[in-house]
XYZ file of C-alpha atoms in Angstrom:
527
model
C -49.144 25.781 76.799
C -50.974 25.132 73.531
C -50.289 22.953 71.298
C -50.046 24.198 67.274
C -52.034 21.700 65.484
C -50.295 21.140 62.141
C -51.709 23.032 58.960
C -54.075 21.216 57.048
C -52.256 22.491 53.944
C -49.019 21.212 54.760
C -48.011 18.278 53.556
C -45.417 14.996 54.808
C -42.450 15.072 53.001
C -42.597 11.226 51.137
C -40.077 8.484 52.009
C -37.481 8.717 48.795
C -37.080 4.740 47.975
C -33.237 3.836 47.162
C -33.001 2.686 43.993
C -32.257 -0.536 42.303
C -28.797 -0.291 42.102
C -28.802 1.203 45.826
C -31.000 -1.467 47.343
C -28.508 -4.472 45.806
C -25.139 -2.708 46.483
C -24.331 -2.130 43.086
C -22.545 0.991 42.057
C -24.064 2.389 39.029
C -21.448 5.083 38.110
C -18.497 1.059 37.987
C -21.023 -0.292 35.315
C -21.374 2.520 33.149
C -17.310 2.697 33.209
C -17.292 -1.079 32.230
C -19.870 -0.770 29.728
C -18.587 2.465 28.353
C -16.628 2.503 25.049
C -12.554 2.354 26.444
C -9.543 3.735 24.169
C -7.520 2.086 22.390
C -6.509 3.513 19.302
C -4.814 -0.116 18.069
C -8.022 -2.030 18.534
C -10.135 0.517 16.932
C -8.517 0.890 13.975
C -7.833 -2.468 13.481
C -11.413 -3.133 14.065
C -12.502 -0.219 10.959
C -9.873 -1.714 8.833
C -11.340 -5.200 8.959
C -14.693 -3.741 8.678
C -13.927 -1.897 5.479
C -12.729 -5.266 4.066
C -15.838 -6.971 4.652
C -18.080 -4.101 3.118
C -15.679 -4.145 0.166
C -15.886 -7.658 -0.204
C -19.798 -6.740 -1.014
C -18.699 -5.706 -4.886
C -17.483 -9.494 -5.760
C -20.523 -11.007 -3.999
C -22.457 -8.992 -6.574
C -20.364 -10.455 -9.667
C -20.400 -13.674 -8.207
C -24.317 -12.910 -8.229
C -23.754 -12.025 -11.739
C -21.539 -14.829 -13.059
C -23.440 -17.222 -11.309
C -20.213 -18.032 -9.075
C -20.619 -19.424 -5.701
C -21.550 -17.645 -2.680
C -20.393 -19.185 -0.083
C -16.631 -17.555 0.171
C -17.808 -13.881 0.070
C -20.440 -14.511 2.145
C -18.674 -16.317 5.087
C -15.643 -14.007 4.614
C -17.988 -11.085 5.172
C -19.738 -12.842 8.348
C -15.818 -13.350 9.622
C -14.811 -9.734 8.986
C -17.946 -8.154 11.005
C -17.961 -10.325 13.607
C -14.284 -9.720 14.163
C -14.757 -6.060 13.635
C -18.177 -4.817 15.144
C -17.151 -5.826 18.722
C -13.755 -4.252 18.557
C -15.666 -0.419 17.130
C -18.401 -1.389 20.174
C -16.098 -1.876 22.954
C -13.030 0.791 21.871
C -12.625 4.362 20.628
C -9.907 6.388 19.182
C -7.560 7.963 22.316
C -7.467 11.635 22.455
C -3.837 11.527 22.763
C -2.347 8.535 20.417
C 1.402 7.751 20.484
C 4.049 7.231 17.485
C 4.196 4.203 18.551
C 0.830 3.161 18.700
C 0.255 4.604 15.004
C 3.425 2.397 13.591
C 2.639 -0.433 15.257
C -1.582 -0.202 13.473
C 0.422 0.783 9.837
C 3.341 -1.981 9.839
C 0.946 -4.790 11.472
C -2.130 -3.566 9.395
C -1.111 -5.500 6.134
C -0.321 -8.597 7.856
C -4.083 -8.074 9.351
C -5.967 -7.722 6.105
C -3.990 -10.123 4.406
C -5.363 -12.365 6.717
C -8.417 -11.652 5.976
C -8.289 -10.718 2.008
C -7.048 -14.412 2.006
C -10.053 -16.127 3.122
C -11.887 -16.092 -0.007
C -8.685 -17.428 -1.544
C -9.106 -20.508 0.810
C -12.705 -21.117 1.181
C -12.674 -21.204 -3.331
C -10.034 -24.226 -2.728
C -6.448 -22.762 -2.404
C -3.735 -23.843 -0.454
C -3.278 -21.778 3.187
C 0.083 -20.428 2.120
C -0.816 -19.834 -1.506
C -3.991 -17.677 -0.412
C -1.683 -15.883 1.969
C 1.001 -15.014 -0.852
C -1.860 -14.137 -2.896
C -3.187 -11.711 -0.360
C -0.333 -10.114 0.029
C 0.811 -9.530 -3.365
C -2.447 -7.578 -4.186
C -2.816 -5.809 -0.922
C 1.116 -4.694 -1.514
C 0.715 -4.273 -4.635
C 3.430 -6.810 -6.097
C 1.452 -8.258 -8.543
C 3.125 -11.914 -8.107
C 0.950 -14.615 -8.231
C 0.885 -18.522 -7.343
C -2.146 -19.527 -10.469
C -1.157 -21.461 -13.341
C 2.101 -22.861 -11.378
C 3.144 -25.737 -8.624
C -0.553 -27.508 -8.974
C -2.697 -24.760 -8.549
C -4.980 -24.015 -11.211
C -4.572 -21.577 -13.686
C -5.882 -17.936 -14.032
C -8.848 -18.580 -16.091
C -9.930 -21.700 -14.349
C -10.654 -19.435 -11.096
C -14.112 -17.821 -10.562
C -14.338 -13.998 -12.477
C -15.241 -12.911 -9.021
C -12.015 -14.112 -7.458
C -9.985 -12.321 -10.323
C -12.689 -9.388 -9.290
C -11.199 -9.619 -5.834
C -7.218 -9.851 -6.547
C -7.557 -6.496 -8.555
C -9.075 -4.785 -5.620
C -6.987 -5.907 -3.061
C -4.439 -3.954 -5.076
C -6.717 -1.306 -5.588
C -7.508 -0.768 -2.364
C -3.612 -1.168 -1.307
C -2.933 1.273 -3.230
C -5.510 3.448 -1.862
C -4.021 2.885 1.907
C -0.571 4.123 0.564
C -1.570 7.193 -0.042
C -3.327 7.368 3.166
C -0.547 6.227 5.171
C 1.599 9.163 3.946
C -1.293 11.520 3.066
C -3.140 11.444 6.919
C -1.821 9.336 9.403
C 1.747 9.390 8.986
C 1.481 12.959 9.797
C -0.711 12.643 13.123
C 2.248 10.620 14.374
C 4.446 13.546 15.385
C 7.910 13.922 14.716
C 8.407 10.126 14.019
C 5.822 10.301 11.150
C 6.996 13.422 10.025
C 10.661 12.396 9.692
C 8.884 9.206 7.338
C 7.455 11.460 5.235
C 10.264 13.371 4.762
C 12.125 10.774 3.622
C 9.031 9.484 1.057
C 8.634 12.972 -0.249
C 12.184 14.066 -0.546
C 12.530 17.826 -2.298
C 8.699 18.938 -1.472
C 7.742 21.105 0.791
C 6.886 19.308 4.195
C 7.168 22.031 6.936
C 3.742 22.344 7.171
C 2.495 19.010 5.975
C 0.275 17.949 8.878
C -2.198 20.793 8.401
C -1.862 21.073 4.414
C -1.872 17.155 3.719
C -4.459 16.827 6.196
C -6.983 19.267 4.639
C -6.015 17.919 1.056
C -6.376 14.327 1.858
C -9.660 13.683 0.381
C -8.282 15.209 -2.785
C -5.383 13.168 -3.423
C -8.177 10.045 -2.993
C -10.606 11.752 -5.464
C -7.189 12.256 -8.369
C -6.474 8.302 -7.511
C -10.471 7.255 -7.642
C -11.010 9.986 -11.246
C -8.000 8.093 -13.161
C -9.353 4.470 -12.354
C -12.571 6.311 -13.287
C -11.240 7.416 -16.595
C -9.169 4.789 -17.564
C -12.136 2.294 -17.147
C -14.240 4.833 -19.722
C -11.283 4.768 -21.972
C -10.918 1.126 -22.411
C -14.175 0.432 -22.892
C -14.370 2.933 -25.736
C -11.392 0.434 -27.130
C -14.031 -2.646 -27.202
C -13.426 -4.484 -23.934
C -16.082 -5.437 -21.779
C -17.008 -4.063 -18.577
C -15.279 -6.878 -16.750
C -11.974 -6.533 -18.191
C -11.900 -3.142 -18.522
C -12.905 -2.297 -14.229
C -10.016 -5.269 -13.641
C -7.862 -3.837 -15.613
C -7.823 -0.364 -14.588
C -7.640 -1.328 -11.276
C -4.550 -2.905 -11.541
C -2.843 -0.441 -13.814
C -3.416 2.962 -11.416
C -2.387 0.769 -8.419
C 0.444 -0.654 -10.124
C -0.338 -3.774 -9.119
C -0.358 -5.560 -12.117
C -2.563 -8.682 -11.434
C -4.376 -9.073 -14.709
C -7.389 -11.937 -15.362
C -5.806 -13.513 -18.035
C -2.491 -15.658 -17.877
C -1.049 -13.961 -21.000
C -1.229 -10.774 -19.412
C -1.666 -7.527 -21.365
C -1.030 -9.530 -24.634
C -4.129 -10.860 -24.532
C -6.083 -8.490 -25.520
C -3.788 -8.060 -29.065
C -4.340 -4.399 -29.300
C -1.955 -1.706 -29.218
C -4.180 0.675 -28.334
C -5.196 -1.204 -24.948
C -1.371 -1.254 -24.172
C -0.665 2.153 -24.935
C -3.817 3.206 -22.632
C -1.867 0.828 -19.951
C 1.240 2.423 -20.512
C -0.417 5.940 -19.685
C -2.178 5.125 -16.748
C 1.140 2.864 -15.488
C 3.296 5.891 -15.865
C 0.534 8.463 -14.036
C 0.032 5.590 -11.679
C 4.179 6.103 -10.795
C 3.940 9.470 -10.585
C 3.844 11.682 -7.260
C 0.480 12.096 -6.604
C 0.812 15.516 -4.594
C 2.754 16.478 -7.868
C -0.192 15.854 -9.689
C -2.411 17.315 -7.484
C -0.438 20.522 -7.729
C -0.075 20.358 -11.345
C -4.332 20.166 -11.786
C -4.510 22.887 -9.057
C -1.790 25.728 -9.421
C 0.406 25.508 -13.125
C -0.330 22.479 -14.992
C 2.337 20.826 -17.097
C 4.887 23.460 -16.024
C 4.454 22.293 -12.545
C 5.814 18.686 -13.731
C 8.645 20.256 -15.975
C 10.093 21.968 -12.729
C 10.076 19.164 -10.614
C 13.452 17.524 -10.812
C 12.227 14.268 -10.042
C 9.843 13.603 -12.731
C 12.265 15.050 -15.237
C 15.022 12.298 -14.232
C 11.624 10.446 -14.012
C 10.736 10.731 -18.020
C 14.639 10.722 -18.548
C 14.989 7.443 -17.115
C 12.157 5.828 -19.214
C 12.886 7.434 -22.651
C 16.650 6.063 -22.142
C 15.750 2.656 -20.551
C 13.095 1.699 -23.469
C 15.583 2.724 -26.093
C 18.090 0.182 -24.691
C 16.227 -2.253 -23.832
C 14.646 -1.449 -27.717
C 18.136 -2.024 -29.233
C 18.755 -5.691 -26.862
C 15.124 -7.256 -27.495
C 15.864 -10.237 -29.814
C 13.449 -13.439 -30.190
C 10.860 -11.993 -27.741
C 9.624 -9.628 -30.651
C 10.554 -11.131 -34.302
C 8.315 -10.569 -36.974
C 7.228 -6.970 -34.948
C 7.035 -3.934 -36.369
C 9.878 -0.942 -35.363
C 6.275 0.660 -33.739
C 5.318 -2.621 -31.984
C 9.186 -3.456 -31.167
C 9.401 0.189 -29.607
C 5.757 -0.196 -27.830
C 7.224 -3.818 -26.148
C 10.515 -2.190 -25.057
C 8.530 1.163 -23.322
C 5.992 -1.008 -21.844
C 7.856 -3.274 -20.140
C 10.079 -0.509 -18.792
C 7.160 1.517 -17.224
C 5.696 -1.530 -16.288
C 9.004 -2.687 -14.339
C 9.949 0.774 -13.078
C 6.608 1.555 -11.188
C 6.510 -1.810 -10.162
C 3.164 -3.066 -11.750
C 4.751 -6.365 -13.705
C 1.896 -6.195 -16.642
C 3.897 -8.043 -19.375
C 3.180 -8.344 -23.201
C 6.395 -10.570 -23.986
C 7.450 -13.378 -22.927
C 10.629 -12.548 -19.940
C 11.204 -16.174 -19.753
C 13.916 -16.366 -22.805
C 15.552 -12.890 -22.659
C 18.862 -12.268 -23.024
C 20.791 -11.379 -19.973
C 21.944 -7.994 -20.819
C 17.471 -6.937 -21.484
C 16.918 -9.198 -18.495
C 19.347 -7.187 -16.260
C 17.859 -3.834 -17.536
C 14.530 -4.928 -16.253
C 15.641 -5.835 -12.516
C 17.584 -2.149 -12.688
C 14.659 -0.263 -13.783
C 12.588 -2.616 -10.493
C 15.143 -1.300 -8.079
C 14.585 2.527 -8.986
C 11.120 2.095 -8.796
C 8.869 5.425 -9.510
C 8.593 8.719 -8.217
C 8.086 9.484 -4.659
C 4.443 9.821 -2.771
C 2.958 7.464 -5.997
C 1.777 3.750 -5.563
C 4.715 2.609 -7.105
C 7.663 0.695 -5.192
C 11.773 0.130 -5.892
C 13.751 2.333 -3.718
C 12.213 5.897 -5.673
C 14.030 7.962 -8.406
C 13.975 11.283 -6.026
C 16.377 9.439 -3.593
C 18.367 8.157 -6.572
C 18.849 11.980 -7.137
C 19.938 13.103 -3.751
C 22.468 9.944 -3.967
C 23.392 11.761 -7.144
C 24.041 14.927 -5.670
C 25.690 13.695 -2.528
C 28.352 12.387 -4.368
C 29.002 15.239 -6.660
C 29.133 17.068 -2.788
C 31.067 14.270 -0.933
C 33.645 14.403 -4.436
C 33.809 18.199 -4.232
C 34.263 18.342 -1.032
C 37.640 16.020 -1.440
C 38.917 18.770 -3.415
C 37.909 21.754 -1.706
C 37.873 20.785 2.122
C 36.617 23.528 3.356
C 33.550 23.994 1.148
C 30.158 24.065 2.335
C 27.876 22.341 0.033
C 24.037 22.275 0.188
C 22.238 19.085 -1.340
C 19.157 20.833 -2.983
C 16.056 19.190 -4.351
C 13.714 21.367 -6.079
C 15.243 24.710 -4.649
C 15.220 23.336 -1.455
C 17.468 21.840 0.939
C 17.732 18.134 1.703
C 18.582 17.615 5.290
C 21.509 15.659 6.609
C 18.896 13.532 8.829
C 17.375 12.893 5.209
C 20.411 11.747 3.606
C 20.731 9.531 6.409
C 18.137 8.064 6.466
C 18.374 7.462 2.506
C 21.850 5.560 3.098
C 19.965 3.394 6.065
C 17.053 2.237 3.460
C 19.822 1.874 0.867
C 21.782 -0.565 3.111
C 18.600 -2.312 4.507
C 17.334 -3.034 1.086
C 20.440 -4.951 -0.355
C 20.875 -6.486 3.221
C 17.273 -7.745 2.900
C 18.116 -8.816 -0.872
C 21.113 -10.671 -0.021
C 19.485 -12.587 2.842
C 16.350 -13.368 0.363
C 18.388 -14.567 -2.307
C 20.559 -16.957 -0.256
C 17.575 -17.887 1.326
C 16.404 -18.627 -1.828
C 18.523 -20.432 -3.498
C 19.493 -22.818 -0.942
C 16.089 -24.183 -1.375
C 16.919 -24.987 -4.763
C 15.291 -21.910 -6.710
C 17.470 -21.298 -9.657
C 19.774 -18.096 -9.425
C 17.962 -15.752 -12.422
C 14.553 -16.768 -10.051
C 16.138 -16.195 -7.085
C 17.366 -12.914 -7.936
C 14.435 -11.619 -9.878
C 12.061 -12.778 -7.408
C 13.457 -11.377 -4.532
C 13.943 -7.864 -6.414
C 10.460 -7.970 -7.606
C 9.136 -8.396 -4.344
C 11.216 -5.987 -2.634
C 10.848 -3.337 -5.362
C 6.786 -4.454 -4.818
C 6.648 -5.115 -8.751
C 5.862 -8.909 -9.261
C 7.654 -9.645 -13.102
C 9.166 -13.011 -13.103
C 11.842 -14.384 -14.481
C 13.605 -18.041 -14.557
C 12.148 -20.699 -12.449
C 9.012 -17.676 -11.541
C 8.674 -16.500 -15.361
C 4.906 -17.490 -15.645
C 3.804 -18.243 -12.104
C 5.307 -18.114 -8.637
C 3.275 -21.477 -7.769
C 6.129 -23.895 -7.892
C 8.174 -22.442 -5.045
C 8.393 -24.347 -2.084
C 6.423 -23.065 1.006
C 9.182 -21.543 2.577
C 10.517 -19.725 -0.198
C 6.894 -18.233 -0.961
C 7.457 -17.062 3.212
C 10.651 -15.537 2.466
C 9.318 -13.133 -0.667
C 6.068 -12.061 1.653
C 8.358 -11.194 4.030
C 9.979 -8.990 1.486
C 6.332 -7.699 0.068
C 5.709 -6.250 3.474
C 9.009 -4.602 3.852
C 9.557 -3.159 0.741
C 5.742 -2.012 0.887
C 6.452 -0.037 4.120
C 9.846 1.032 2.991
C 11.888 -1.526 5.725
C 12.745 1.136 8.146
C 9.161 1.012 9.987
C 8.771 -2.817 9.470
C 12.841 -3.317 11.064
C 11.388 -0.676 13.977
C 8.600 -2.680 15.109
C 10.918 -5.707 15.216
C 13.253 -3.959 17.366
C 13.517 -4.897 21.302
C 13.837 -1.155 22.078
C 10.104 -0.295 20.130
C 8.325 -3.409 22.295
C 9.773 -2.125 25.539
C 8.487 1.333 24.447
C 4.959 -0.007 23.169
C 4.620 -1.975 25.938
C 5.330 0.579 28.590
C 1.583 1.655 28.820
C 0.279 -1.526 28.628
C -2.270 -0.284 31.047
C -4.189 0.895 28.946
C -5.517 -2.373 27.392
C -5.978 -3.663 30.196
């Protein structure tokens, strides 16, 4: 038997050599999970938040570059914010699949967060830890309150232009993430979001508001970024500088209200500046999908038919000419036109919550003085920047009493609650009376609070409706400056900031055992 003597063309098959990971026993496919990017929607967004905040914080650098102001805050601030953020947007991704809770727990914690942060320039220029932190969060809520010029800190003009830079973009860019809370994410959180919009934009169509608000989201942001844009233009067409004019603006279309001089508005001694204020306050309180609509579809008929901004206009035109007739020492020696200007500003100013002054509140008379914490508590119109407890709910309360009255009579009667042609749901109008009742609560607590640690009752009162309402005016012991409250009491009004910002039924949710037992339920995945 022969033997076949291999082909010289064929060749041995080569050892395959096991490869690095094979060799030392380490599984490949367990370090690519570990290194891989895990989600976590909470982590993520918290990391892009923070992130934002330090490339926003890039704008004062550049004025401090400008003034000659120091460095150091902006820059270290802006070292903090990245190297808390980068790691977080390294390591974590958005989840495919993110839960209501999840989403509430990133918008009612997310102010704390960059309040946090917005106050470290605050405390690396000198300030107090507490008085940074109020600071913080009256721009980044939009209040307007501030702690300069009172209780030892220094006053307004003492601080560095690119600090004063910084407290008008907080509320700039607070009033920015309103919209977007109600605008885009409030929608991607299902039912639960959708039932919080619903009760923000009362009487507008919201059946289909995920996909419509969605799509339109970048145009609501472009009407909000065009007036800041326009109102700078206009002001500096009136003579002010660049400086005052960009802090300005930003303050007035936020209705925030945090202005670079101590005197306010006033100081600038120009009627034309204030009426330009007054404008931009009032479009600043206005529904912004309103406006939106009106540009888009039928103009200024699309305002007339909305029932909202005509109780809206109603309310102001009534509330100036009272507060007209009960304005005494505040404006002697004024003109009827300058008397009438004072009176309207200071009512559009208090109503959508921005607190620019251009008289003195400290020494009016209680009946103007009571007119001004009335117009704080309605606050503006619905789906604005604007705070108090929003004139569209003050006209379903309206029109559930004329129902709840007529109903008395005629038992029997079915009657609709309409807003705008269309019909308010009973889950709406319950949730209305729940905001209603957790609002007062809050303000009762706060002003017990408050005075029991010796604030004086006019303070106590106006302070805690000012920072409920989001709106910052003083009056009594806080008339100029909220500086000289003690520690505690400054506490007890950021606690108020945040709720009233968030409209207290989200913040009261996340402090709720039954939301932690829910959140908490998948705590697998961060771990």
């Amino acid at each position: 038997m022969e033997l076949t003597k291999p082909s010289q063309n064929s060749q041995i098959a080569p050892v395959k050599k096991k490869s690095f990971f094979k060799r030392h026993g380490v599984d490949k496919y367990t370090i690519t999970k570990k290194v891989s990017r895990r989600e976590n929607t909470v982590l993520y967004l918290f990391g892009t938040l923070v992130f934002y905040v330090g490339l926003a914080l890039i704008v004062p650098l550049i004025c401090s570059y400008i003034f000659n102001d120091p460095y150091d805050p902006w820059i270290i601030t802006m070292l903090i914010c990245f190297l808390f953020s980068i790691p977080l947007l390294m390591r974590f991704k958005s989840a495919e699949h993110t839960r209501s809770t999840e989403t509430l727990f990133v918008i009612t914690t997310s102010w704390i967060l960059v309040t946090i942060f917005g106050s470290l320039p605050f405390i690396l220029s000198g300030m107090d830890v507490i008085d940074a932190l109020f600071e913080s969060m009256s721009g980044f809520t939009t209040t307007g309150s501030t702690i300069m010029g009172g209780g030892g800190v220094a006053p307004i003009e003492e601080w560095s232009k690119s600090i004063l830079l910084w407290r008008s973009m907080m509320q700039w860019l607070g009033g920015a993430g309103i919209i977007m809370i109600f605008v885009t994410i409030l929608p991607m959180m299902g039912a639960t979001g959708r039932s919080l919009v619903t009760l923000e934009l009362a009487g507008t169509d919201t059946q289909n508001i995920t996909q419509r608000m969605q799509e339109e989201s970048r145009k609501f942001h472009y009407i909000y970024l065009s007036l800041t844009l326009l109102m700078i233009v206009m002001l500096l067409l009136t003579g002010l500088g660049v400086y005052d004019s960009a802090t300005i603006a930003l303050s007035s279309i936020s209705t925030g209200g945090l202005s670079p001089y101590s005197d306010s508005i006033s100081h600038f001694n120009s009627r034309i500046v204030e009426w330009i204020v007054i404008i931009f306050m009032f479009l600043g309180g206005t529904n912004f999908f309103l406006q939106f609509r009106a540009m888009s579809r039928g103009g200024y008929k699309e305002l007339i038919k909305n029932s909202e901004f005509r109780a809206y206009v109603l309310i102001v035109i009534i509330a100036s000419l009272i507060l007209f007739a009960f304005l005494g020492p505040e404006v002697a020696g004024m003109s009827t036109f300058d008397r009438f200007t004072a009176s309207t500003f200071q009512i559009i100013s208090a109503m959508t919550s921005t607190g620019y002054t251009t008289i003195s509140l400290g020494g009016l008379v209680n009946i103007a003085s009571l007119i001004l914490i009335i117009a704080m508590i309605i606050g503006g119109s619905s789906g604005s920047t604007a705070g108090g407890i929003k004139i569209v709910r003050f006209v379903i309360l309206r029109k559930f009493l004329s129902a709840t009255l007529y109903r008395t009579i005629h038992p029997k009667a079915v009657v609709p609650i309409k807003i705008n042609e269309k019909t308010v749901e009973e889950k709406t109008v319950s949730s209305l009376m729940a905001l209603l009742v957790c609002y007062f609560g809050t303000a009762v607590v706060c002003i017990f609070i408050l005075m029991m640690l010796g604030v004086d009752t006019m303070g106590s009162v106006c302070s805690t409706i000012a920072s409920l309402s989001n709106a910052g005016l003083g009056m009594g012991d806080v008339a100029s400056s909220y500086g000289g409250l003690p520690d505690l009491a400054k506490l007890v009004l950021m606690f108020a900031m945040w709720a009233g910002r968030l409209e207290f039924i989200s913040v009261f949710v996340i402090l709720s055992p039954v939301f932690w037992k829910e959140f908490l339920r998948f705590h697998k995945r961060y771990s």
